[in-house]
Amino acid sequence: MKFNTKLIHGNSKLDGTGATNTPIYLSNAYAHTSAEKLENIFQGKDMGYAYTRISNPTVTAFERRIASIENGLVATSAASGMSAIYLAVMNVVQSGDEIIASSGLYGGTYTLMRNLKSFGIKVNFLEDINEVTLNTAINAKTKLVFAETIGNPRLDVLDIEEVSKVCRDNNIIFIIDSTMTTPYLVKPFEYGADIVIHSTSKYINGTSNAIGGVIVDGGSSKYADEKYENFKPYTKKFGKMAFTAKLKDTIGRDIGPALSPANAFLNLTGVETLSLRMKEHCKNALAVAKFLESSEKITSVNYPGLVSSKYHNLAKKYYKNGYGGILTFRLGNKEKAFKFLDNLKLILNLTNIGDTKSIIIHPSSTICANNTEDEKRQMGVYDDLLRLSVGIEDVEDIIEDIKEALR
Ligand code: PLP
């Protein structure tokens, strides 16, 4: 199947009723007529369902769809993007280990990484993740490299192949958050990432009616390296499925941040139109970026689709079909930025991205309010910076709203 067909049919199975949409199985537990069957399900020897915190038919259908569109081996969902990131990271590292992460990470992820200190895990933030900086930062304790396909809101495009190569040469697990780009724009497994994460709350769901996250396992053989002694029992038994097997057997089960079956249903419905929506998001964002660039009232615009962006060539290399729906721009000072926000009528001032609706935020006073001034500088967050997630309304209306507010 090609990509658009997979969005609708990938890994799908009709249930006995022939329902074309997977029903929402709102059942916490599943009865079995033989004790042996339930024993086998518990011990992973037989397929089937026991308890929705562990697995659920609607959630499984969504996970299978995501694994299909991302070209991964298997996917595991979670109650939010943050819990997906937490599970994936803590599935790899333990006390005494080190992580290398981009300093341009989404604020919530940056804080999560910073807070790992209390578990004895050190995170080395790099302002620019490339072959040279990585090779300098890697040491015997480094177990994980974590980055985003494009930083939120720094909008720095990652050279995925370059980072993958260093990770491969050093046998270090490479996890990438592809929330901002989605598999419509980039498929990180094609460039050597080991694990791909999405906050499905954004473009995958598409209309902001369900918080969720997903961890896609690309089936790496790195877990067999002797430095990952915590994976040993799993690589022996599950081979390339070791990451997911460990996740399901340990931290996933311990913490239990299961995706709600109702949210899985909404995501399954939403993801079918991912390509159609992304196409419009990309087209509108480019038009808005060009308009902003032409306005004298805007001091700078950051969008990888603009030829003026220092990430334009990298974006051209990695992103198929467009440059994404997010851009940032600066207005000179915080007062002007706030006044602009207060004068918008169509574009909503709220914390989110990837909705059909155009939405905007002042990151410094909101999503990055818990970060220090130095961290904000590293994250590319300034007092006059606004982040705009361009929706799929008629672009003339979006631009008119911006024009009016600028006036
Ligand atoms: N990753 C990125 C790039 C995000 O932008 C966000 C949220 O904005 C998250 C992860 C966290 O996702 P969630 O809000 O679903 O927990």
Short mmCIF file of C-alpha atoms and ligand atoms in Angstrom, two decimals:
data_model
loop_
_atom_site.label_atom_id
_atom_site.label_comp_id
_atom_site.label_asym_id
_atom_site.label_seq_id
_atom_site.Cartn_x
_atom_site.Cartn_y
_atom_site.Cartn_z
CA MET A 1 0.00 0.00 0.00
CA LYS A 2 1.07 3.57 -0.61
CA PHE A 3 0.92 6.18 2.15
CA ASN A 4 -2.60 7.57 1.64
CA THR A 5 -4.08 4.09 1.37
CA LYS A 6 -2.27 3.06 4.56
CA LEU A 7 -3.77 6.04 6.41
CA ILE A 8 -7.18 4.48 5.79
CA HIS A 9 -6.53 0.74 5.54
CA GLY A 10 -3.02 0.10 6.93
CA ASN A 11 -2.99 -3.02 9.16
CA SER A 12 -6.75 -2.85 9.51
CA LYS A 13 -8.89 -5.84 10.38
CA LEU A 14 -12.68 -5.90 10.18
CA ASP A 15 -14.32 -7.32 13.28
CA GLY A 16 -16.98 -10.03 13.00
CA THR A 17 -19.78 -7.48 12.48
CA GLY A 18 -18.22 -5.91 9.38
CA ALA A 19 -18.21 -2.46 11.01
CA THR A 20 -15.96 -0.24 8.90
CA ASN A 21 -14.87 1.81 11.91
CA THR A 22 -13.28 -0.12 14.77
CA PRO A 23 -15.83 0.03 17.61
CA ILE A 24 -14.92 1.71 20.90
CA TYR A 25 -14.40 -1.16 23.31
CA LEU A 26 -15.27 0.48 26.62
CA SER A 27 -14.47 -2.54 28.73
CA ASN A 28 -11.79 -2.62 31.39
CA ALA A 29 -11.49 -6.40 31.41
CA TYR A 30 -12.10 -9.43 29.21
CA ALA A 31 -13.59 -12.75 30.32
CA HIS A 32 -12.20 -16.07 29.11
CA THR A 33 -13.85 -19.45 29.30
CA SER A 34 -10.67 -21.37 30.01
CA ALA A 35 -8.19 -20.66 32.77
CA GLU A 36 -5.41 -21.83 30.49
CA LYS A 37 -6.29 -19.20 27.87
CA LEU A 38 -6.07 -16.37 30.42
CA GLU A 39 -2.82 -17.82 31.76
CA ASN A 40 -1.39 -17.86 28.24
CA ILE A 41 -2.49 -14.28 27.56
CA PHE A 42 -0.85 -13.14 30.81
CA GLN A 43 2.34 -14.93 29.91
CA GLY A 44 2.39 -13.58 26.35
CA LYS A 45 2.04 -17.06 24.86
CA ASP A 46 -1.34 -16.36 23.25
CA MET A 47 -2.99 -13.37 21.61
CA GLY A 48 -5.97 -11.86 23.38
CA TYR A 49 -7.06 -9.23 25.85
CA ALA A 50 -7.02 -9.31 29.64
CA TYR A 51 -7.15 -5.75 30.96
CA THR A 52 -7.39 -2.38 29.16
CA ARG A 53 -4.45 -0.80 30.99
CA ILE A 54 -2.32 -3.38 29.15
CA SER A 55 -4.19 -3.58 25.83
CA ASN A 56 -7.58 -2.93 24.28
CA PRO A 57 -8.97 -3.79 20.82
CA THR A 58 -9.64 -0.16 19.77
CA VAL A 59 -6.25 0.96 21.06
CA THR A 60 -4.56 -1.96 19.29
CA ALA A 61 -6.25 -1.00 16.00
CA PHE A 62 -4.85 2.52 16.36
CA GLU A 63 -1.36 1.25 17.24
CA ARG A 64 -1.41 -1.06 14.21
CA ARG A 65 -2.41 1.85 11.94
CA ILE A 66 0.41 4.05 13.24
CA ALA A 67 3.00 1.28 12.89
CA SER A 68 1.84 0.88 9.29
CA ILE A 69 2.03 4.55 8.28
CA GLU A 70 5.38 5.08 10.02
CA ASN A 71 6.84 1.87 8.52
CA GLY A 72 7.68 0.65 12.02
CA LEU A 73 7.66 -2.83 13.49
CA VAL A 74 5.13 -2.14 16.22
CA ALA A 75 3.64 0.85 18.07
CA THR A 76 2.68 1.41 21.70
CA SER A 77 0.30 4.20 22.59
CA ALA A 78 0.14 6.31 25.74
CA ALA A 79 -2.24 8.74 27.40
CA SER A 80 -0.32 11.79 26.11
CA GLY A 81 2.73 12.77 24.11
CA MET A 82 4.54 13.51 27.37
CA SER A 83 3.83 10.06 28.78
CA ALA A 84 5.01 8.48 25.51
CA ILE A 85 8.29 10.40 25.81
CA TYR A 86 8.68 9.53 29.49
CA LEU A 87 8.04 5.82 28.87
CA ALA A 88 10.40 5.65 25.91
CA VAL A 89 13.25 7.48 27.66
CA MET A 90 12.93 5.62 30.95
CA ASN A 91 12.75 2.32 29.07
CA VAL A 92 16.36 2.94 28.02
CA VAL A 93 18.15 4.74 30.82
CA GLN A 94 18.85 3.97 34.44
CA SER A 95 20.64 5.74 37.28
CA GLY A 96 24.20 6.68 36.30
CA ASP A 97 23.42 6.88 32.57
CA GLU A 98 23.68 9.96 30.38
CA ILE A 99 21.45 11.34 27.61
CA ILE A 100 22.35 13.80 24.89
CA ALA A 101 19.41 15.99 23.89
CA SER A 102 18.82 18.97 21.68
CA SER A 103 18.35 22.21 23.62
CA GLY A 104 15.68 23.18 21.07
CA LEU A 105 13.22 20.61 22.44
CA TYR A 106 9.58 21.38 23.15
CA GLY A 107 9.48 23.09 26.61
CA GLY A 108 7.68 20.20 28.32
CA THR A 109 10.23 17.69 27.06
CA TYR A 110 13.11 19.98 28.01
CA THR A 111 11.77 20.15 31.57
CA LEU A 112 11.20 16.37 31.66
CA MET A 113 14.86 15.88 30.69
CA ARG A 114 16.06 18.42 33.25
CA ASN A 115 14.04 16.66 35.98
CA LEU A 116 15.77 13.32 35.30
CA LYS A 117 18.57 14.63 37.52
CA SER A 118 16.63 13.40 40.54
CA PHE A 119 16.92 9.83 39.16
CA GLY A 120 20.71 10.18 38.81
CA ILE A 121 20.46 10.61 35.04
CA LYS A 122 22.49 13.38 33.47
CA VAL A 123 21.28 15.16 30.35
CA ASN A 124 23.75 16.99 28.19
CA PHE A 125 21.85 19.61 26.14
CA LEU A 126 23.46 20.58 22.84
CA GLU A 127 22.51 23.80 21.08
CA ASP A 128 23.41 22.26 17.76
CA ILE A 129 23.27 18.49 17.33
CA ASN A 130 25.65 17.40 14.58
CA GLU A 131 28.48 14.95 13.98
CA VAL A 132 31.13 17.14 15.63
CA THR A 133 29.15 18.18 18.72
CA LEU A 134 27.86 14.63 19.23
CA ASN A 135 31.27 13.01 18.92
CA THR A 136 32.62 15.49 21.47
CA ALA A 137 29.74 14.91 23.90
CA ILE A 138 29.46 11.10 23.72
CA ASN A 139 31.14 9.15 26.51
CA ALA A 140 30.94 5.61 27.91
CA LYS A 141 27.84 6.52 29.93
CA THR A 142 25.85 7.89 26.96
CA LYS A 143 22.89 5.57 26.35
CA LEU A 144 20.51 7.77 24.41
CA VAL A 145 20.33 10.65 21.95
CA PHE A 146 16.96 12.44 21.89
CA ALA A 147 15.92 15.13 19.41
CA GLU A 148 12.95 16.44 17.46
CA THR A 149 12.69 16.36 13.66
CA ILE A 150 12.29 20.13 13.99
CA GLY A 151 12.56 21.94 17.32
CA ASN A 152 9.41 23.41 18.85
CA PRO A 153 9.52 26.41 18.75
CA ARG A 154 13.16 26.89 17.66
CA LEU A 155 12.30 25.34 14.27
CA ASP A 156 15.81 24.02 13.77
CA VAL A 157 15.66 21.17 11.26
CA LEU A 158 17.61 18.12 12.40
CA ASP A 159 20.04 16.41 10.07
CA ILE A 160 18.56 13.00 10.88
CA GLU A 161 20.99 10.99 8.76
CA GLU A 162 24.03 12.65 10.32
CA VAL A 163 22.78 12.06 13.87
CA SER A 164 21.77 8.48 13.03
CA LYS A 165 25.21 7.72 11.65
CA VAL A 166 27.00 8.88 14.81
CA CYS A 167 24.52 6.89 16.91
CA ARG A 168 25.05 3.82 14.74
CA ASP A 169 28.86 4.12 14.91
CA ASN A 170 28.66 4.33 18.70
CA ASN A 171 25.76 1.89 19.18
CA ILE A 172 23.65 4.51 20.93
CA ILE A 173 19.86 4.48 20.80
CA PHE A 174 18.41 7.40 18.87
CA ILE A 175 14.85 8.50 19.72
CA ILE A 176 13.22 11.18 17.63
CA ASP A 177 10.02 13.13 18.29
CA SER A 178 8.32 13.62 14.91
CA THR A 179 5.17 15.33 16.22
CA MET A 180 5.70 18.53 14.23
CA THR A 181 6.41 16.82 10.91
CA THR A 182 4.30 13.62 10.99
CA PRO A 183 4.96 10.74 8.58
CA TYR A 184 3.37 12.87 5.85
CA LEU A 185 6.53 14.99 5.78
CA VAL A 186 9.27 12.70 7.07
CA LYS A 187 9.69 9.06 8.03
CA PRO A 188 12.65 9.00 10.42
CA PHE A 189 13.20 5.22 10.20
CA GLU A 190 14.26 5.71 6.58
CA TYR A 191 17.17 7.77 7.89
CA GLY A 192 18.21 5.48 10.74
CA ALA A 193 16.24 6.54 13.84
CA ASP A 194 15.54 3.70 16.29
CA ILE A 195 12.33 4.93 17.92
CA VAL A 196 9.84 7.52 16.64
CA ILE A 197 7.49 9.34 19.00
CA HIS A 198 4.39 11.39 18.28
CA SER A 199 2.18 13.47 20.43
CA THR A 200 -0.95 12.29 18.61
CA SER A 201 -2.80 15.19 20.26
CA LYS A 202 -1.56 17.32 17.34
CA TYR A 203 -1.65 16.54 13.60
CA ILE A 204 -2.39 12.82 13.88
CA ASN A 205 -5.65 13.43 15.71
CA GLY A 206 -6.02 16.63 13.71
CA THR A 207 -8.96 18.35 15.33
CA SER A 208 -7.77 18.55 18.96
CA ASN A 209 -10.40 16.29 20.48
CA ALA A 210 -8.13 13.66 22.11
CA ILE A 211 -4.85 13.87 24.02
CA GLY A 212 -2.54 10.96 23.25
CA GLY A 213 0.91 9.77 22.34
CA VAL A 214 2.57 6.90 20.54
CA ILE A 215 5.98 5.19 20.55
CA VAL A 216 6.90 3.47 17.29
CA ASP A 217 9.59 0.81 17.40
CA GLY A 218 11.71 0.50 14.26
CA GLY A 219 13.19 -2.84 15.33
CA SER A 220 16.80 -1.91 16.02
CA SER A 221 19.50 -4.44 16.92
CA LYS A 222 21.38 -1.95 19.15
CA TYR A 223 19.70 -3.23 22.31
CA ALA A 224 21.91 -6.33 22.08
CA ASP A 225 25.01 -4.18 22.68
CA GLU A 226 26.63 -5.02 26.00
CA LYS A 227 26.17 -1.46 27.29
CA TYR A 228 22.40 -2.11 27.40
CA GLU A 229 22.56 -4.83 30.02
CA ASN A 230 18.98 -3.95 31.12
CA PHE A 231 17.75 -5.19 27.71
CA LYS A 232 19.53 -8.56 27.93
CA PRO A 233 16.57 -10.76 28.92
CA TYR A 234 14.48 -9.13 26.18
CA THR A 235 16.96 -9.28 23.30
CA LYS A 236 17.46 -12.99 24.01
CA LYS A 237 13.76 -13.74 23.89
CA PHE A 238 12.33 -11.09 21.54
CA GLY A 239 15.23 -10.08 19.22
CA LYS A 240 14.37 -6.87 17.35
CA MET A 241 11.17 -6.49 19.39
CA ALA A 242 13.28 -6.06 22.57
CA PHE A 243 12.44 -2.37 23.11
CA THR A 244 8.69 -2.85 23.00
CA ALA A 245 8.79 -6.15 24.91
CA LYS A 246 10.69 -4.46 27.76
CA LEU A 247 8.42 -1.40 27.66
CA LYS A 248 5.28 -3.51 27.95
CA ASP A 249 6.77 -5.76 30.61
CA THR A 250 8.22 -3.03 32.85
CA ILE A 251 7.60 0.72 32.83
CA GLY A 252 4.46 0.61 30.67
CA ARG A 253 2.83 -1.83 33.06
CA ASP A 254 4.22 -0.11 36.20
CA ILE A 255 3.04 3.39 35.36
CA GLY A 256 0.04 2.42 33.25
CA PRO A 257 -0.64 5.60 31.22
CA ALA A 258 -2.97 3.78 28.81
CA LEU A 259 -4.59 5.61 25.92
CA SER A 260 -8.35 5.77 26.38
CA PRO A 261 -10.24 3.57 23.83
CA ALA A 262 -12.44 6.59 23.01
CA ASN A 263 -9.33 8.62 22.17
CA ALA A 264 -7.95 5.77 20.08
CA PHE A 265 -11.20 5.82 18.10
CA LEU A 266 -10.98 9.60 17.55
CA ASN A 267 -7.36 9.23 16.44
CA LEU A 268 -8.23 6.42 14.05
CA THR A 269 -10.85 8.65 12.47
CA GLY A 270 -8.57 11.69 12.44
CA VAL A 271 -5.51 10.03 10.95
CA GLU A 272 -7.40 9.01 7.81
CA THR A 273 -7.30 12.64 6.62
CA LEU A 274 -3.70 13.37 7.68
CA SER A 275 -2.43 13.92 4.14
CA LEU A 276 -5.31 16.16 3.12
CA ARG A 277 -4.87 18.30 6.22
CA MET A 278 -1.08 18.45 6.10
CA LYS A 279 -1.15 19.52 2.47
CA GLU A 280 -3.34 22.51 3.41
CA HIS A 281 -1.35 23.30 6.59
CA CYS A 282 1.87 23.42 4.56
CA LYS A 283 0.39 25.49 1.73
CA ASN A 284 -1.19 28.01 4.11
CA ALA A 285 1.89 28.26 6.35
CA LEU A 286 4.13 29.06 3.38
CA ALA A 287 1.74 31.80 2.21
CA VAL A 288 1.52 33.27 5.74
CA ALA A 289 5.32 33.11 6.16
CA LYS A 290 5.82 34.96 2.88
CA PHE A 291 3.29 37.59 3.90
CA LEU A 292 4.96 38.09 7.30
CA GLU A 293 8.37 38.32 5.66
CA SER A 294 7.07 41.14 3.47
CA SER A 295 5.65 43.12 6.41
CA GLU A 296 7.73 45.99 7.81
CA LYS A 297 6.22 45.49 11.26
CA ILE A 298 7.74 42.02 11.65
CA THR A 299 11.40 41.97 12.67
CA SER A 300 12.04 38.33 11.71
CA VAL A 301 10.21 35.24 10.46
CA ASN A 302 11.36 31.67 10.99
CA TYR A 303 9.87 29.04 8.68
CA PRO A 304 11.92 26.31 6.98
CA GLY A 305 9.96 26.80 3.76
CA LEU A 306 11.40 30.30 3.30
CA VAL A 307 14.53 30.50 1.18
CA SER A 308 15.85 32.92 3.83
CA SER A 309 15.74 30.18 6.50
CA LYS A 310 19.11 28.72 7.37
CA TYR A 311 17.37 25.35 7.58
CA HIS A 312 15.78 25.55 4.13
CA ASN A 313 18.21 23.15 2.44
CA LEU A 314 17.94 20.57 5.20
CA ALA A 315 14.14 20.83 5.11
CA LYS A 316 14.26 20.34 1.34
CA LYS A 317 16.33 17.21 1.83
CA TYR A 318 14.17 15.58 4.49
CA TYR A 319 10.62 16.86 4.11
CA LYS A 320 8.50 15.47 1.35
CA ASN A 321 5.52 17.49 0.16
CA GLY A 322 6.00 20.74 2.13
CA TYR A 323 7.57 22.43 5.12
CA GLY A 324 5.04 21.97 7.92
CA GLY A 325 2.39 24.13 9.49
CA ILE A 326 4.34 25.95 12.21
CA LEU A 327 6.22 29.22 12.03
CA THR A 328 7.51 31.80 14.45
CA PHE A 329 7.99 35.53 14.13
CA ARG A 330 9.17 38.46 16.21
CA LEU A 331 7.56 41.83 16.72
CA GLY A 332 10.29 43.87 18.42
CA ASN A 333 9.14 43.71 22.04
CA LYS A 334 6.74 41.91 24.40
CA GLU A 335 4.24 44.79 24.51
CA LYS A 336 3.81 44.74 20.74
CA ALA A 337 3.52 40.94 20.76
CA PHE A 338 0.79 41.05 23.43
CA LYS A 339 -1.07 43.87 21.68
CA PHE A 340 -0.97 41.91 18.44
CA LEU A 341 -2.39 38.81 20.20
CA ASP A 342 -5.17 40.87 21.80
CA ASN A 343 -6.21 42.23 18.41
CA LEU A 344 -6.51 38.90 16.58
CA LYS A 345 -10.09 37.83 15.93
CA LEU A 346 -9.89 34.59 13.96
CA ILE A 347 -6.59 33.13 15.16
CA LEU A 348 -6.97 31.72 18.65
CA ASN A 349 -4.53 32.47 21.46
CA LEU A 350 -3.98 29.11 23.12
CA THR A 351 -1.42 26.41 23.81
CA ASN A 352 -1.57 23.82 21.08
CA ILE A 353 -0.39 23.03 17.57
CA GLY A 354 -1.64 20.87 14.71
CA ASP A 355 -5.32 21.75 14.91
CA THR A 356 -7.43 22.56 11.84
CA LYS A 357 -7.84 25.97 13.49
CA SER A 358 -5.07 28.58 13.35
CA ILE A 359 -3.62 29.05 16.81
CA ILE A 360 -0.96 31.29 18.26
CA ILE A 361 0.96 31.63 21.49
CA HIS A 362 3.59 33.75 23.22
CA PRO A 363 5.90 30.89 24.31
CA SER A 364 8.07 32.88 26.73
CA SER A 365 5.17 33.70 29.10
CA THR A 366 3.32 30.38 28.72
CA ILE A 367 4.76 27.03 27.59
CA CYS A 368 8.31 28.10 28.50
CA ALA A 369 7.39 30.04 31.66
CA ASN A 370 9.09 27.35 33.80
CA ASN A 371 12.39 27.71 31.97
CA THR A 372 15.21 29.99 33.06
CA GLU A 373 16.29 32.92 30.87
CA ASP A 374 19.37 30.97 29.80
CA GLU A 375 17.29 27.92 28.88
CA LYS A 376 14.90 30.13 26.91
CA ARG A 377 17.82 31.58 24.97
CA GLN A 378 19.00 28.05 24.15
CA MET A 379 15.46 27.10 23.11
CA GLY A 380 15.27 30.12 20.79
CA VAL A 381 12.47 31.68 22.86
CA TYR A 382 12.49 35.48 23.04
CA ASP A 383 10.20 37.99 24.72
CA ASP A 384 8.85 39.24 21.38
CA LEU A 385 8.49 35.80 19.74
CA LEU A 386 5.14 34.33 18.73
CA ARG A 387 4.51 30.78 17.51
CA LEU A 388 1.77 30.34 14.95
CA SER A 389 0.28 26.96 14.04
CA VAL A 390 -1.35 27.71 10.73
CA GLY A 391 -4.74 26.05 10.29
CA ILE A 392 -6.62 24.97 7.21
CA GLU A 393 -9.05 27.88 7.00
CA ASP A 394 -8.99 29.93 3.78
CA VAL A 395 -5.56 31.50 3.84
CA GLU A 396 -6.93 34.90 2.77
CA ASP A 397 -8.89 35.03 6.06
CA ILE A 398 -5.83 34.08 8.11
CA ILE A 399 -3.71 36.76 6.45
CA GLU A 400 -6.48 39.35 6.78
CA ASP A 401 -6.68 38.67 10.53
CA ILE A 402 -2.91 39.14 10.85
CA LYS A 403 -3.00 42.31 8.72
CA GLU A 404 -5.76 43.81 10.87
CA ALA A 405 -4.02 42.98 14.14
CA LEU A 406 -0.77 44.46 12.85
CA ARG A 407 -2.59 47.60 11.86
N1 PLP B 1 6.30 16.77 21.60
C1 PLP B 1 6.08 17.93 20.96
C2 PLP B 1 6.95 18.32 19.81
C3 PLP B 1 5.04 18.77 21.37
O1 PLP B 1 4.84 19.92 20.72
C4 PLP B 1 4.24 18.39 22.48
C5 PLP B 1 3.14 19.25 22.97
O2 PLP B 1 2.98 20.37 22.54
C6 PLP B 1 4.51 17.18 23.11
C7 PLP B 1 5.53 16.39 22.65
C8 PLP B 1 3.69 16.74 24.28
O3 PLP B 1 2.50 16.17 23.84
P1 PLP B 1 1.15 16.11 24.73
O4 PLP B 1 0.66 17.49 24.87
O5 PLP B 1 0.26 15.21 23.93
O6 PLP B 1 1.53 15.50 26.04
#
